[in-house]
PDB file of C-alpha atoms and ligand atoms in Angstrom:
ATOM      1  CA  MET A  18     -35.874   8.441 -25.790  1.00  0.00           C
ATOM      2  CA  PHE A  19     -37.253  11.365 -27.450  1.00  0.00           C
ATOM      3  CA  CYS A  20     -40.483  12.899 -29.016  1.00  0.00           C
ATOM      4  CA  ASP A  21     -41.303  16.249 -31.273  1.00  0.00           C
ATOM      5  CA  LEU A  22     -44.531  17.078 -30.787  1.00  0.00           C
ATOM      6  CA  HIS A  23     -44.598  19.986 -33.035  1.00  0.00           C
ATOM      7  CA  MET A  24     -43.943  19.898 -36.659  1.00  0.00           C
ATOM      8  CA  HIS A  25     -44.952  21.146 -39.874  1.00  0.00           C
ATOM      9  CA  SER A  26     -45.443  19.555 -43.619  1.00  0.00           C
ATOM     10  CA  THR A  27     -46.423  20.901 -47.050  1.00  0.00           C
ATOM     11  CA  ALA A  28     -50.050  20.723 -45.868  1.00  0.00           C
ATOM     12  CA  SER A  29     -49.025  24.026 -44.495  1.00  0.00           C
ATOM     13  CA  ASP A  30     -45.971  25.568 -44.624  1.00  0.00           C
ATOM     14  CA  GLY A  31     -43.428  23.139 -43.911  1.00  0.00           C
ATOM     15  CA  THR A  32     -41.046  22.081 -46.950  1.00  0.00           C
ATOM     16  CA  ASP A  33     -41.396  17.995 -46.227  1.00  0.00           C
ATOM     17  CA  PRO A  34     -44.528  16.011 -47.407  1.00  0.00           C
ATOM     18  CA  PRO A  35     -46.771  14.556 -44.560  1.00  0.00           C
ATOM     19  CA  GLU A  36     -45.821  10.885 -45.615  1.00  0.00           C
ATOM     20  CA  SER A  37     -41.851  11.551 -45.071  1.00  0.00           C
ATOM     21  CA  LEU A  38     -41.778  13.036 -41.843  1.00  0.00           C
ATOM     22  CA  PRO A  39     -42.034   9.937 -39.834  1.00  0.00           C
ATOM     23  CA  THR A  40     -38.694   8.498 -41.384  1.00  0.00           C
ATOM     24  CA  LEU A  41     -37.154  11.510 -41.118  1.00  0.00           C
ATOM     25  CA  ALA A  42     -38.254  11.713 -37.137  1.00  0.00           C
ATOM     26  CA  LYS A  43     -36.897   8.278 -36.809  1.00  0.00           C
ATOM     27  CA  ASP A  44     -33.638   8.970 -38.358  1.00  0.00           C
ATOM     28  CA  ALA A  45     -33.295  12.260 -35.582  1.00  0.00           C
ATOM     29  CA  GLY A  46     -33.819   9.394 -33.035  1.00  0.00           C
ATOM     30  CA  LEU A  47     -37.456  10.239 -32.019  1.00  0.00           C
ATOM     31  CA  ALA A  48     -39.852   7.574 -30.907  1.00  0.00           C
ATOM     32  CA  ALA A  49     -43.197   9.595 -30.874  1.00  0.00           C
ATOM     33  CA  ILE A  50     -43.869  12.986 -33.067  1.00  0.00           C
ATOM     34  CA  ALA A  51     -47.092  14.825 -34.070  1.00  0.00           C
ATOM     35  CA  LEU A  52     -47.820  16.714 -37.069  1.00  0.00           C
ATOM     36  CA  THR A  53     -49.363  20.414 -36.283  1.00  0.00           C
ATOM     37  CA  ASP A  54     -49.921  22.138 -39.329  1.00  0.00           C
ATOM     38  CA  HIS A  55     -51.203  25.432 -39.560  1.00  0.00           C
ATOM     39  CA  ASP A  56     -55.000  25.816 -39.713  1.00  0.00           C
ATOM     40  CA  THR A  57     -55.624  22.213 -41.476  1.00  0.00           C
ATOM     41  CA  ALA A  58     -55.929  18.228 -41.002  1.00  0.00           C
ATOM     42  CA  ALA A  59     -55.149  17.414 -44.426  1.00  0.00           C
ATOM     43  CA  GLY A  60     -51.747  16.354 -43.745  1.00  0.00           C
ATOM     44  CA  LEU A  61     -52.806  13.959 -41.220  1.00  0.00           C
ATOM     45  CA  PRO A  62     -53.818  10.749 -42.771  1.00  0.00           C
ATOM     46  CA  ALA A  63     -50.787  10.243 -44.919  1.00  0.00           C
ATOM     47  CA  CYS A  64     -48.365  11.051 -42.182  1.00  0.00           C
ATOM     48  CA  ALA A  65     -50.375   8.630 -39.715  1.00  0.00           C
ATOM     49  CA  ASP A  66     -50.052   5.646 -42.414  1.00  0.00           C
ATOM     50  CA  ALA A  67     -46.340   6.499 -42.897  1.00  0.00           C
ATOM     51  CA  ALA A  68     -45.510   6.299 -38.949  1.00  0.00           C
ATOM     52  CA  SER A  69     -47.129   2.958 -39.003  1.00  0.00           C
ATOM     53  CA  ARG A  70     -45.237   1.615 -41.133  1.00  0.00           C
ATOM     54  CA  VAL A  71     -41.963   2.969 -39.806  1.00  0.00           C
ATOM     55  CA  GLY A  72     -43.131   2.184 -36.298  1.00  0.00           C
ATOM     56  CA  ILE A  73     -43.225   5.449 -34.473  1.00  0.00           C
ATOM     57  CA  ALA A  74     -45.996   6.514 -32.207  1.00  0.00           C
ATOM     58  CA  PHE A  75     -47.827   9.518 -33.750  1.00  0.00           C
ATOM     59  CA  VAL A  76     -50.245  12.220 -32.444  1.00  0.00           C
ATOM     60  CA  PRO A  77     -52.795  13.764 -35.000  1.00  0.00           C
ATOM     61  CA  GLY A  78     -52.223  17.299 -34.449  1.00  0.00           C
ATOM     62  CA  ILE A  79     -52.960  20.572 -35.450  1.00  0.00           C
ATOM     63  CA  GLU A  80     -51.790  24.410 -34.690  1.00  0.00           C
ATOM     64  CA  LEU A  81     -54.585  27.164 -34.480  1.00  0.00           C
ATOM     65  CA  SER A  82     -53.787  31.025 -34.837  1.00  0.00           C
ATOM     66  CA  ALA A  83     -55.921  32.670 -32.119  1.00  0.00           C
ATOM     67  CA  ASP A  84     -56.482  36.344 -31.019  1.00  0.00           C
ATOM     68  CA  PRO A  85     -54.034  37.463 -28.813  1.00  0.00           C
ATOM     69  CA  ARG A  86     -56.354  40.250 -27.409  1.00  0.00           C
ATOM     70  CA  VAL A  87     -57.529  37.530 -24.827  1.00  0.00           C
ATOM     71  CA  ALA A  88     -54.672  38.456 -22.854  1.00  0.00           C
ATOM     72  CA  ALA A  89     -55.511  42.356 -23.365  1.00  0.00           C
ATOM     73  CA  SER A  90     -58.959  41.585 -22.637  1.00  0.00           C
ATOM     74  CA  LEU A  91     -58.355  40.703 -18.875  1.00  0.00           C
ATOM     75  CA  SER A  92     -59.005  43.286 -16.079  1.00  0.00           C
ATOM     76  CA  GLU A  93     -56.932  46.401 -16.077  1.00  0.00           C
ATOM     77  CA  THR A  94     -56.384  46.097 -12.397  1.00  0.00           C
ATOM     78  CA  ASP A  95     -55.273  42.103 -12.665  1.00  0.00           C
ATOM     79  CA  ALA A  96     -52.838  42.707 -15.580  1.00  0.00           C
ATOM     80  CA  PRO A  97     -52.253  46.293 -16.473  1.00  0.00           C
ATOM     81  CA  GLY A  98     -50.958  47.228 -19.908  1.00  0.00           C
ATOM     82  CA  ILE A  99     -51.029  43.856 -21.598  1.00  0.00           C
ATOM     83  CA  PRO A 100     -50.447  44.778 -24.885  1.00  0.00           C
ATOM     84  CA  ALA A 101     -52.871  43.349 -27.772  1.00  0.00           C
ATOM     85  CA  THR A 102     -49.743  41.769 -30.038  1.00  0.00           C
ATOM     86  CA  GLY A 103     -47.748  38.712 -29.887  1.00  0.00           C
ATOM     87  CA  THR A 104     -48.816  35.549 -31.317  1.00  0.00           C
ATOM     88  CA  LEU A 105     -51.210  33.118 -29.614  1.00  0.00           C
ATOM     89  CA  HIS A 106     -51.292  29.551 -31.107  1.00  0.00           C
ATOM     90  CA  ILE A 107     -53.204  26.818 -30.132  1.00  0.00           C
ATOM     91  CA  LEU A 108     -51.978  23.503 -30.503  1.00  0.00           C
ATOM     92  CA  GLY A 109     -54.702  20.394 -30.484  1.00  0.00           C
ATOM     93  CA  TYR A 110     -53.117  16.909 -30.055  1.00  0.00           C
ATOM     94  CA  PHE A 111     -55.135  13.575 -30.635  1.00  0.00           C
ATOM     95  CA  ILE A 112     -57.759  15.230 -32.954  1.00  0.00           C
ATOM     96  CA  ARG A 113     -60.512  13.738 -35.456  1.00  0.00           C
ATOM     97  CA  HIS A 114     -59.218  14.777 -38.719  1.00  0.00           C
ATOM     98  CA  ASP A 115     -62.537  14.375 -40.396  1.00  0.00           C
ATOM     99  CA  ASP A 116     -64.650  16.543 -37.227  1.00  0.00           C
ATOM    100  CA  PRO A 117     -66.731  18.622 -39.074  1.00  0.00           C
ATOM    101  CA  GLN A 118     -66.733  21.242 -36.763  1.00  0.00           C
ATOM    102  CA  LEU A 119     -63.237  21.462 -37.171  1.00  0.00           C
ATOM    103  CA  ALA A 120     -63.633  21.290 -40.785  1.00  0.00           C
ATOM    104  CA  LYS A 121     -65.656  24.154 -40.989  1.00  0.00           C
ATOM    105  CA  LEU A 122     -63.051  26.198 -38.584  1.00  0.00           C
ATOM    106  CA  GLU A 123     -60.733  25.826 -40.848  1.00  0.00           C
ATOM    107  CA  GLY A 124     -62.205  26.619 -43.925  1.00  0.00           C
ATOM    108  CA  TRP A 125     -62.913  30.053 -41.887  1.00  0.00           C
ATOM    109  CA  LEU A 126     -59.417  30.521 -41.347  1.00  0.00           C
ATOM    110  CA  ARG A 127     -57.837  29.497 -44.747  1.00  0.00           C
ATOM    111  CA  GLU A 128     -60.880  32.539 -45.714  1.00  0.00           C
ATOM    112  CA  ALA A 129     -58.719  34.843 -43.554  1.00  0.00           C
ATOM    113  CA  ARG A 130     -55.722  34.002 -44.848  1.00  0.00           C
ATOM    114  CA  ALA A 131     -57.472  34.605 -48.398  1.00  0.00           C
ATOM    115  CA  GLN A 132     -58.305  37.792 -47.499  1.00  0.00           C
ATOM    116  CA  ARG A 133     -55.024  38.888 -45.698  1.00  0.00           C
ATOM    117  CA  ASN A 134     -52.726  37.669 -48.104  1.00  0.00           C
ATOM    118  CA  PRO A 135     -53.455  39.898 -51.149  1.00  0.00           C
ATOM    119  CA  GLN A 136     -53.170  42.313 -48.291  1.00  0.00           C
ATOM    120  CA  ILE A 137     -49.703  41.763 -48.275  1.00  0.00           C
ATOM    121  CA  VAL A 138     -48.660  41.616 -51.341  1.00  0.00           C
ATOM    122  CA  SER A 139     -50.138  44.887 -52.271  1.00  0.00           C
ATOM    123  CA  ARG A 140     -48.613  46.596 -49.442  1.00  0.00           C
ATOM    124  CA  LEU A 141     -45.232  45.159 -50.855  1.00  0.00           C
ATOM    125  CA  ASN A 142     -46.178  46.714 -54.287  1.00  0.00           C
ATOM    126  CA  GLN A 143     -47.215  49.678 -52.903  1.00  0.00           C
ATOM    127  CA  LEU A 144     -43.478  49.602 -51.284  1.00  0.00           C
ATOM    128  CA  GLY A 145     -41.926  48.705 -54.879  1.00  0.00           C
ATOM    129  CA  VAL A 146     -41.211  45.133 -54.223  1.00  0.00           C
ATOM    130  CA  LYS A 147     -42.951  43.682 -57.090  1.00  0.00           C
ATOM    131  CA  ILE A 148     -43.866  39.862 -56.648  1.00  0.00           C
ATOM    132  CA  ASP A 149     -47.021  38.369 -57.736  1.00  0.00           C
ATOM    133  CA  TYR A 150     -49.749  36.379 -55.175  1.00  0.00           C
ATOM    134  CA  ASP A 151     -50.017  34.201 -57.856  1.00  0.00           C
ATOM    135  CA  ASP A 152     -46.367  32.905 -57.746  1.00  0.00           C
ATOM    136  CA  VAL A 153     -47.377  32.645 -53.892  1.00  0.00           C
ATOM    137  CA  ILE A 154     -50.003  30.651 -54.239  1.00  0.00           C
ATOM    138  CA  GLU A 155     -47.998  28.307 -56.982  1.00  0.00           C
ATOM    139  CA  LEU A 156     -45.225  28.193 -54.065  1.00  0.00           C
ATOM    140  CA  ALA A 157     -47.411  26.909 -51.561  1.00  0.00           C
ATOM    141  CA  GLY A 158     -49.156  24.548 -53.843  1.00  0.00           C
ATOM    142  CA  GLY A 159     -52.572  25.496 -53.130  1.00  0.00           C
ATOM    143  CA  ARG A 160     -52.651  24.661 -49.458  1.00  0.00           C
ATOM    144  CA  VAL A 161     -52.644  26.839 -46.609  1.00  0.00           C
ATOM    145  CA  VAL A 162     -50.857  29.862 -47.647  1.00  0.00           C
ATOM    146  CA  GLY A 163     -48.968  31.847 -45.212  1.00  0.00           C
ATOM    147  CA  ARG A 164     -46.157  34.370 -44.494  1.00  0.00           C
ATOM    148  CA  PRO A 165     -43.367  31.638 -45.057  1.00  0.00           C
ATOM    149  CA  HIS A 166     -44.318  31.151 -48.634  1.00  0.00           C
ATOM    150  CA  ILE A 167     -44.570  35.020 -49.164  1.00  0.00           C
ATOM    151  CA  ALA A 168     -40.966  35.316 -47.320  1.00  0.00           C
ATOM    152  CA  GLN A 169     -39.673  32.621 -50.040  1.00  0.00           C
ATOM    153  CA  VAL A 170     -40.497  34.163 -53.024  1.00  0.00           C
ATOM    154  CA  LEU A 171     -39.363  37.285 -51.696  1.00  0.00           C
ATOM    155  CA  VAL A 172     -35.984  35.561 -51.403  1.00  0.00           C
ATOM    156  CA  ARG A 173     -36.295  34.032 -55.058  1.00  0.00           C
ATOM    157  CA  LYS A 174     -36.559  37.208 -56.291  1.00  0.00           C
ATOM    158  CA  GLY A 175     -33.547  38.686 -54.256  1.00  0.00           C
ATOM    159  CA  TYR A 176     -35.507  41.283 -52.358  1.00  0.00           C
ATOM    160  CA  VAL A 177     -34.298  39.427 -49.453  1.00  0.00           C
ATOM    161  CA  LYS A 178     -31.146  37.104 -48.653  1.00  0.00           C
ATOM    162  CA  SER A 179     -33.011  34.931 -46.376  1.00  0.00           C
ATOM    163  CA  ILE A 180     -36.645  34.154 -44.529  1.00  0.00           C
ATOM    164  CA  HIS A 181     -35.510  35.509 -41.461  1.00  0.00           C
ATOM    165  CA  GLU A 182     -34.761  38.881 -43.142  1.00  0.00           C
ATOM    166  CA  ALA A 183     -38.280  39.119 -45.059  1.00  0.00           C
ATOM    167  CA  PHE A 184     -39.833  38.732 -41.418  1.00  0.00           C
ATOM    168  CA  VAL A 185     -37.596  41.291 -40.102  1.00  0.00           C
ATOM    169  CA  ARG A 186     -38.051  43.823 -42.800  1.00  0.00           C
ATOM    170  CA  TYR A 187     -41.500  43.114 -44.553  1.00  0.00           C
ATOM    171  CA  LEU A 188     -43.634  40.206 -42.865  1.00  0.00           C
ATOM    172  CA  GLY A 189     -43.010  40.300 -39.172  1.00  0.00           C
ATOM    173  CA  GLU A 190     -44.920  42.343 -36.352  1.00  0.00           C
ATOM    174  CA  GLY A 191     -44.279  45.862 -36.777  1.00  0.00           C
ATOM    175  CA  ALA A 192     -42.792  45.498 -40.058  1.00  0.00           C
ATOM    176  CA  ALA A 193     -43.504  47.631 -43.253  1.00  0.00           C
ATOM    177  CA  ALA A 194     -46.462  44.918 -44.769  1.00  0.00           C
ATOM    178  CA  HIS A 195     -47.889  43.337 -41.619  1.00  0.00           C
ATOM    179  CA  VAL A 196     -50.929  42.352 -41.910  1.00  0.00           C
ATOM    180  CA  ARG A 197     -53.301  40.968 -38.833  1.00  0.00           C
ATOM    181  CA  LYS A 198     -55.559  37.772 -39.503  1.00  0.00           C
ATOM    182  CA  ASP A 199     -55.646  36.322 -36.293  1.00  0.00           C
ATOM    183  CA  ARG A 200     -59.243  37.163 -35.252  1.00  0.00           C
ATOM    184  CA  LEU A 201     -60.488  33.403 -33.757  1.00  0.00           C
ATOM    185  CA  ALA A 202     -61.496  33.659 -30.387  1.00  0.00           C
ATOM    186  CA  ALA A 203     -59.172  31.566 -28.303  1.00  0.00           C
ATOM    187  CA  ASP A 204     -62.416  29.901 -26.645  1.00  0.00           C
ATOM    188  CA  ARG A 205     -63.582  28.994 -29.977  1.00  0.00           C
ATOM    189  CA  ALA A 206     -60.009  27.254 -31.008  1.00  0.00           C
ATOM    190  CA  ILE A 207     -60.028  25.470 -27.372  1.00  0.00           C
ATOM    191  CA  ASP A 208     -63.564  24.246 -27.889  1.00  0.00           C
ATOM    192  CA  ALA A 209     -63.179  23.452 -31.865  1.00  0.00           C
ATOM    193  CA  ILE A 210     -60.108  21.324 -30.489  1.00  0.00           C
ATOM    194  CA  HIS A 211     -61.952  19.481 -27.607  1.00  0.00           C
ATOM    195  CA  HIS A 212     -65.060  18.822 -29.770  1.00  0.00           C
ATOM    196  CA  ALA A 213     -62.598  17.075 -32.223  1.00  0.00           C
ATOM    197  CA  GLY A 214     -61.706  14.777 -29.307  1.00  0.00           C
ATOM    198  CA  GLY A 215     -58.232  16.367 -28.513  1.00  0.00           C
ATOM    199  CA  LEU A 216     -56.136  18.377 -25.932  1.00  0.00           C
ATOM    200  CA  ALA A 217     -55.525  21.865 -26.155  1.00  0.00           C
ATOM    201  CA  MET A 218     -51.953  23.690 -25.553  1.00  0.00           C
ATOM    202  CA  LEU A 219     -50.749  26.848 -25.380  1.00  0.00           C
ATOM    203  CA  ALA A 220     -48.101  26.982 -28.041  1.00  0.00           C
ATOM    204  CA  HIS A 221     -44.721  28.547 -27.387  1.00  0.00           C
ATOM    205  CA  PRO A 222     -45.312  31.054 -24.517  1.00  0.00           C
ATOM    206  CA  VAL A 223     -42.423  33.585 -25.688  1.00  0.00           C
ATOM    207  CA  GLN A 224     -44.164  34.147 -28.732  1.00  0.00           C
ATOM    208  CA  LEU A 225     -46.958  36.293 -26.863  1.00  0.00           C
ATOM    209  CA  ARG A 226     -44.212  39.029 -26.154  1.00  0.00           C
ATOM    210  CA  LEU A 227     -45.856  39.521 -22.800  1.00  0.00           C
ATOM    211  CA  PRO A 228     -43.896  42.165 -20.826  1.00  0.00           C
ATOM    212  CA  ARG A 229     -44.187  40.677 -17.445  1.00  0.00           C
ATOM    213  CA  PRO A 230     -44.336  37.126 -15.868  1.00  0.00           C
ATOM    214  CA  ALA A 231     -47.478  38.167 -14.400  1.00  0.00           C
ATOM    215  CA  ALA A 232     -49.062  39.186 -17.916  1.00  0.00           C
ATOM    216  CA  LEU A 233     -48.220  35.452 -19.099  1.00  0.00           C
ATOM    217  CA  GLU A 234     -49.496  34.476 -15.427  1.00  0.00           C
ATOM    218  CA  HIS A 235     -52.895  35.930 -15.543  1.00  0.00           C
ATOM    219  CA  LEU A 236     -53.227  34.831 -19.236  1.00  0.00           C
ATOM    220  CA  VAL A 237     -52.781  31.262 -18.338  1.00  0.00           C
ATOM    221  CA  ALA A 238     -55.302  31.534 -15.575  1.00  0.00           C
ATOM    222  CA  ARG A 239     -57.786  32.739 -17.919  1.00  0.00           C
ATOM    223  CA  LEU A 240     -57.216  30.371 -21.148  1.00  0.00           C
ATOM    224  CA  LYS A 241     -57.611  27.684 -18.164  1.00  0.00           C
ATOM    225  CA  ASP A 242     -60.874  28.843 -17.393  1.00  0.00           C
ATOM    226  CA  LEU A 243     -61.841  28.420 -21.405  1.00  0.00           C
ATOM    227  CA  GLY A 244     -60.551  25.013 -21.332  1.00  0.00           C
ATOM    228  CA  LEU A 245     -56.760  24.811 -21.922  1.00  0.00           C
ATOM    229  CA  ASP A 246     -55.085  21.427 -21.235  1.00  0.00           C
ATOM    230  CA  GLY A 247     -51.914  22.128 -21.246  1.00  0.00           C
ATOM    231  CA  ILE A 248     -48.657  24.497 -22.244  1.00  0.00           C
ATOM    232  CA  GLU A 249     -45.496  23.990 -24.673  1.00  0.00           C
ATOM    233  CA  THR A 250     -42.721  24.688 -22.318  1.00  0.00           C
ATOM    234  CA  ARG A 251     -40.121  23.180 -24.790  1.00  0.00           C
ATOM    235  CA  HIS A 252     -39.476  25.159 -27.941  1.00  0.00           C
ATOM    236  CA  CYS A 253     -36.969  26.002 -30.773  1.00  0.00           C
ATOM    237  CA  ASP A 254     -37.290  29.404 -29.639  1.00  0.00           C
ATOM    238  CA  HIS A 255     -37.203  28.964 -25.931  1.00  0.00           C
ATOM    239  CA  SER A 256     -34.106  29.381 -23.775  1.00  0.00           C
ATOM    240  CA  ALA A 257     -33.194  26.875 -20.961  1.00  0.00           C
ATOM    241  CA  ARG A 258     -34.648  29.602 -18.776  1.00  0.00           C
ATOM    242  CA  ASP A 259     -37.970  30.212 -20.414  1.00  0.00           C
ATOM    243  CA  THR A 260     -38.158  26.004 -20.685  1.00  0.00           C
ATOM    244  CA  ALA A 261     -37.929  26.196 -16.157  1.00  0.00           C
ATOM    245  CA  HIS A 262     -40.086  28.878 -16.152  1.00  0.00           C
ATOM    246  CA  PHE A 263     -43.181  27.634 -18.221  1.00  0.00           C
ATOM    247  CA  GLU A 264     -43.052  24.133 -16.433  1.00  0.00           C
ATOM    248  CA  ASP A 265     -43.113  25.604 -13.086  1.00  0.00           C
ATOM    249  CA  LEU A 266     -46.287  27.472 -14.356  1.00  0.00           C
ATOM    250  CA  ALA A 267     -47.473  24.469 -15.845  1.00  0.00           C
ATOM    251  CA  ASN A 268     -46.820  22.783 -12.537  1.00  0.00           C
ATOM    252  CA  ARG A 269     -48.852  25.656 -10.501  1.00  0.00           C
ATOM    253  CA  PHE A 270     -51.470  25.609 -12.867  1.00  0.00           C
ATOM    254  CA  ASP A 271     -51.871  21.745 -12.903  1.00  0.00           C
ATOM    255  CA  LEU A 272     -51.470  21.792 -16.726  1.00  0.00           C
ATOM    256  CA  LEU A 273     -49.706  19.390 -18.901  1.00  0.00           C
ATOM    257  CA  THR A 274     -46.476  20.182 -20.781  1.00  0.00           C
ATOM    258  CA  THR A 275     -45.307  19.311 -24.192  1.00  0.00           C
ATOM    259  CA  GLY A 276     -42.629  20.669 -26.549  1.00  0.00           C
ATOM    260  CA  GLY A 277     -41.492  20.066 -30.166  1.00  0.00           C
ATOM    261  CA  SER A 278     -39.023  21.704 -32.934  1.00  0.00           C
ATOM    262  CA  ASP A 279     -41.559  23.935 -34.728  1.00  0.00           C
ATOM    263  CA  TYR A 280     -39.957  21.774 -37.722  1.00  0.00           C
ATOM    264  CA  HIS A 281     -40.737  23.398 -41.061  1.00  0.00           C
ATOM    265  CA  GLY A 282     -38.226  21.625 -42.829  1.00  0.00           C
ATOM    266  CA  SER A 283     -35.722  24.709 -45.310  1.00  0.00           C
ATOM    267  CA  ARG A 284     -37.959  27.063 -44.187  1.00  0.00           C
ATOM    268  CA  LYS A 285     -36.779  27.546 -40.470  1.00  0.00           C
ATOM    269  CA  THR A 286     -33.474  26.643 -38.853  1.00  0.00           C
ATOM    270  CA  CYS A 287     -34.775  24.244 -36.167  1.00  0.00           C
ATOM    271  CA  ARG A 288     -34.167  20.684 -36.895  1.00  0.00           C
ATOM    272  CA  LEU A 289     -36.004  17.360 -35.873  1.00  0.00           C
ATOM    273  CA  ASN A 290     -35.447  16.815 -32.368  1.00  0.00           C
ATOM    274  CA  ASP A 291     -33.428  19.781 -31.467  1.00  0.00           C
ATOM    275  CA  SER A 292     -35.660  20.558 -28.514  1.00  0.00           C
ATOM    276  CA  ARG A 293     -35.035  17.206 -26.715  1.00  0.00           C
ATOM    277  CA  VAL A 294     -38.649  16.619 -25.456  1.00  0.00           C
ATOM    278  CA  PRO A 295     -38.647  13.451 -23.268  1.00  0.00           C
ATOM    279  CA  TYR A 296     -40.632  10.670 -24.616  1.00  0.00           C
ATOM    280  CA  SER A 297     -42.686  10.828 -20.812  1.00  0.00           C
ATOM    281  CA  ALA A 298     -44.311  13.775 -22.133  1.00  0.00           C
ATOM    282  CA  TYR A 299     -45.594  11.799 -25.236  1.00  0.00           C
ATOM    283  CA  GLU A 300     -46.462   9.055 -22.979  1.00  0.00           C
ATOM    284  CA  ALA A 301     -48.262  11.766 -20.285  1.00  0.00           C
ATOM    285  CA  LEU A 302     -50.916  13.616 -23.244  1.00  0.00           C
ATOM    286  CA  LEU A 303     -51.287  10.047 -24.315  1.00  0.00           C
ATOM    287  CA  GLY A 304     -52.743   9.129 -20.466  1.00  0.00           C
ATOM    288  CA  ALA A 305     -54.441  12.006 -20.239  1.00  0.00           C
ATOM    289  CA  HIS A 306     -56.231  11.796 -23.809  1.00  0.00           C
ATOM    290  CA  THR A 307     -56.857   8.304 -22.933  1.00  0.00           C
ATOM    291  CA  ALA A 308     -58.730   9.170 -20.008  1.00  0.00           C
ATOM    292  CA  ARG A 309     -60.865  11.814 -21.242  1.00  0.00           C
ATOM    293  CA  ALA A 310     -62.001   9.544 -23.915  1.00  0.00           C
ATOM    294  CA  ALA A 311     -63.347   6.992 -21.751  1.00  0.00           C
ATOM    295  CA  GLY A 312     -64.695   9.495 -18.729  1.00  0.00           C
TER     296      GLY A 312
HETATM  297  P1  AMP B 407     -48.994  33.109 -41.202  1.00  0.00           P
HETATM  298  O1  AMP B 407     -49.499  31.944 -40.325  1.00  0.00           O
HETATM  299  O2  AMP B 407     -49.247  33.027 -42.260  1.00  0.00           O
HETATM  300  O3  AMP B 407     -49.482  34.512 -40.591  1.00  0.00           O
HETATM  301  O4  AMP B 407     -47.428  32.911 -40.509  1.00  0.00           O
HETATM  302  C1  AMP B 407     -47.282  32.370 -39.654  1.00  0.00           C
HETATM  303  C2  AMP B 407     -45.667  31.403 -39.506  1.00  0.00           C
HETATM  304  O5  AMP B 407     -44.753  32.212 -40.049  1.00  0.00           O
HETATM  305  C3  AMP B 407     -45.210  31.222 -38.061  1.00  0.00           C
HETATM  306  O6  AMP B 407     -45.611  29.709 -38.090  1.00  0.00           O
HETATM  307  C4  AMP B 407     -43.683  30.635 -38.433  1.00  0.00           C
HETATM  308  O7  AMP B 407     -43.693  29.319 -39.529  1.00  0.00           O
HETATM  309  C5  AMP B 407     -43.302  31.750 -39.436  1.00  0.00           C
HETATM  310  N1  AMP B 407     -42.457  32.872 -39.115  1.00  0.00           N
HETATM  311  C6  AMP B 407     -43.013  33.983 -38.041  1.00  0.00           C
HETATM  312  N2  AMP B 407     -41.844  34.875 -37.747  1.00  0.00           N
HETATM  313  C7  AMP B 407     -40.897  34.144 -38.264  1.00  0.00           C
HETATM  314  C8  AMP B 407     -39.516  34.976 -38.439  1.00  0.00           C
HETATM  315  N3  AMP B 407     -39.620  35.668 -37.910  1.00  0.00           N
HETATM  316  N4  AMP B 407     -38.426  33.816 -39.251  1.00  0.00           N
HETATM  317  C9  AMP B 407     -39.130  32.645 -39.754  1.00  0.00           C
HETATM  318  N5  AMP B 407     -40.065  32.360 -39.792  1.00  0.00           N
HETATM  319  C10 AMP B 407     -41.419  32.795 -39.140  1.00  0.00           C
HETATM  320 ZN1   ZN B 408     -45.318  27.631 -39.764  1.00  0.00          ZN
HETATM  321 FE1   FE B 409     -46.873  28.709 -33.851  1.00  0.00          FE
HETATM  322 FE1   FE B 410     -45.644  25.719 -35.649  1.00  0.00          FE
END
């Protein structure tokens, strides 16, 4: 039996509505799923309802973008030369979707997007890439608007052939129209997830793009001090070697593990259940959540 504890819906930058995911997941051979939209819990009630109708275990989740400079802020002697770049995402599991503090944070994060996205579009315009921010908002359906929506407009207008090419040429780190937004301190992300009753997990560590294994080790130690509960060891972007490395790290730091496909429907190539996460990972997380809720 398998679970997939990382996926996105139309509430953020996936292409399937939250109420459709449980059926798709069941068809993909899954027994448990987590919906983890970027910076919003808006899709959780609809997905939870559909999951109970379909008969699949459901974890209400979220994925928060945090400031990767938590790595760079480590002491130079402990971990010299850790870059302040890369992607730091924190997954929250078993959150209360209507927690007021989390809702406030979500609003703040959407505001950060509303500031950044037009900057990306104006950089594109300066580069001669003529797209309209209104087209991006329309495509996103007025919810959490992200770079994948901008990427899709670039494809539609014929400026690039694929979403991947849009990130390589324009939107990704180091590319011509890249603008940072993720300035939420990691401890605030972890605290907000805990406050909403959830477990906080470090998502896809490869995306941090840390130069050495020792750097990740220092970061994990630091995040654990801040309350981190676990690591996403299986992910679409992880090789078998990455997964083994992260499982070892989780073991040594006494952290939970999770995994998923990071399914985004047609906006990414990973399919549901690609990461083949054993159902026991879900059971361990549920056990930890239940124990915490009781204690
Ligand atoms: P944002 O939160 O708006 O900055 O967008 C981040 C999202 O863009 C990630 O969660 C991925 O879904 C997507 N993304 C990042 N890099 C790539 C890439 N190279 N190809 C496709 N999607 C990507
Ligand atoms: Zn995404
Ligand atoms: Fe992510
Ligand atoms: Fe994700």
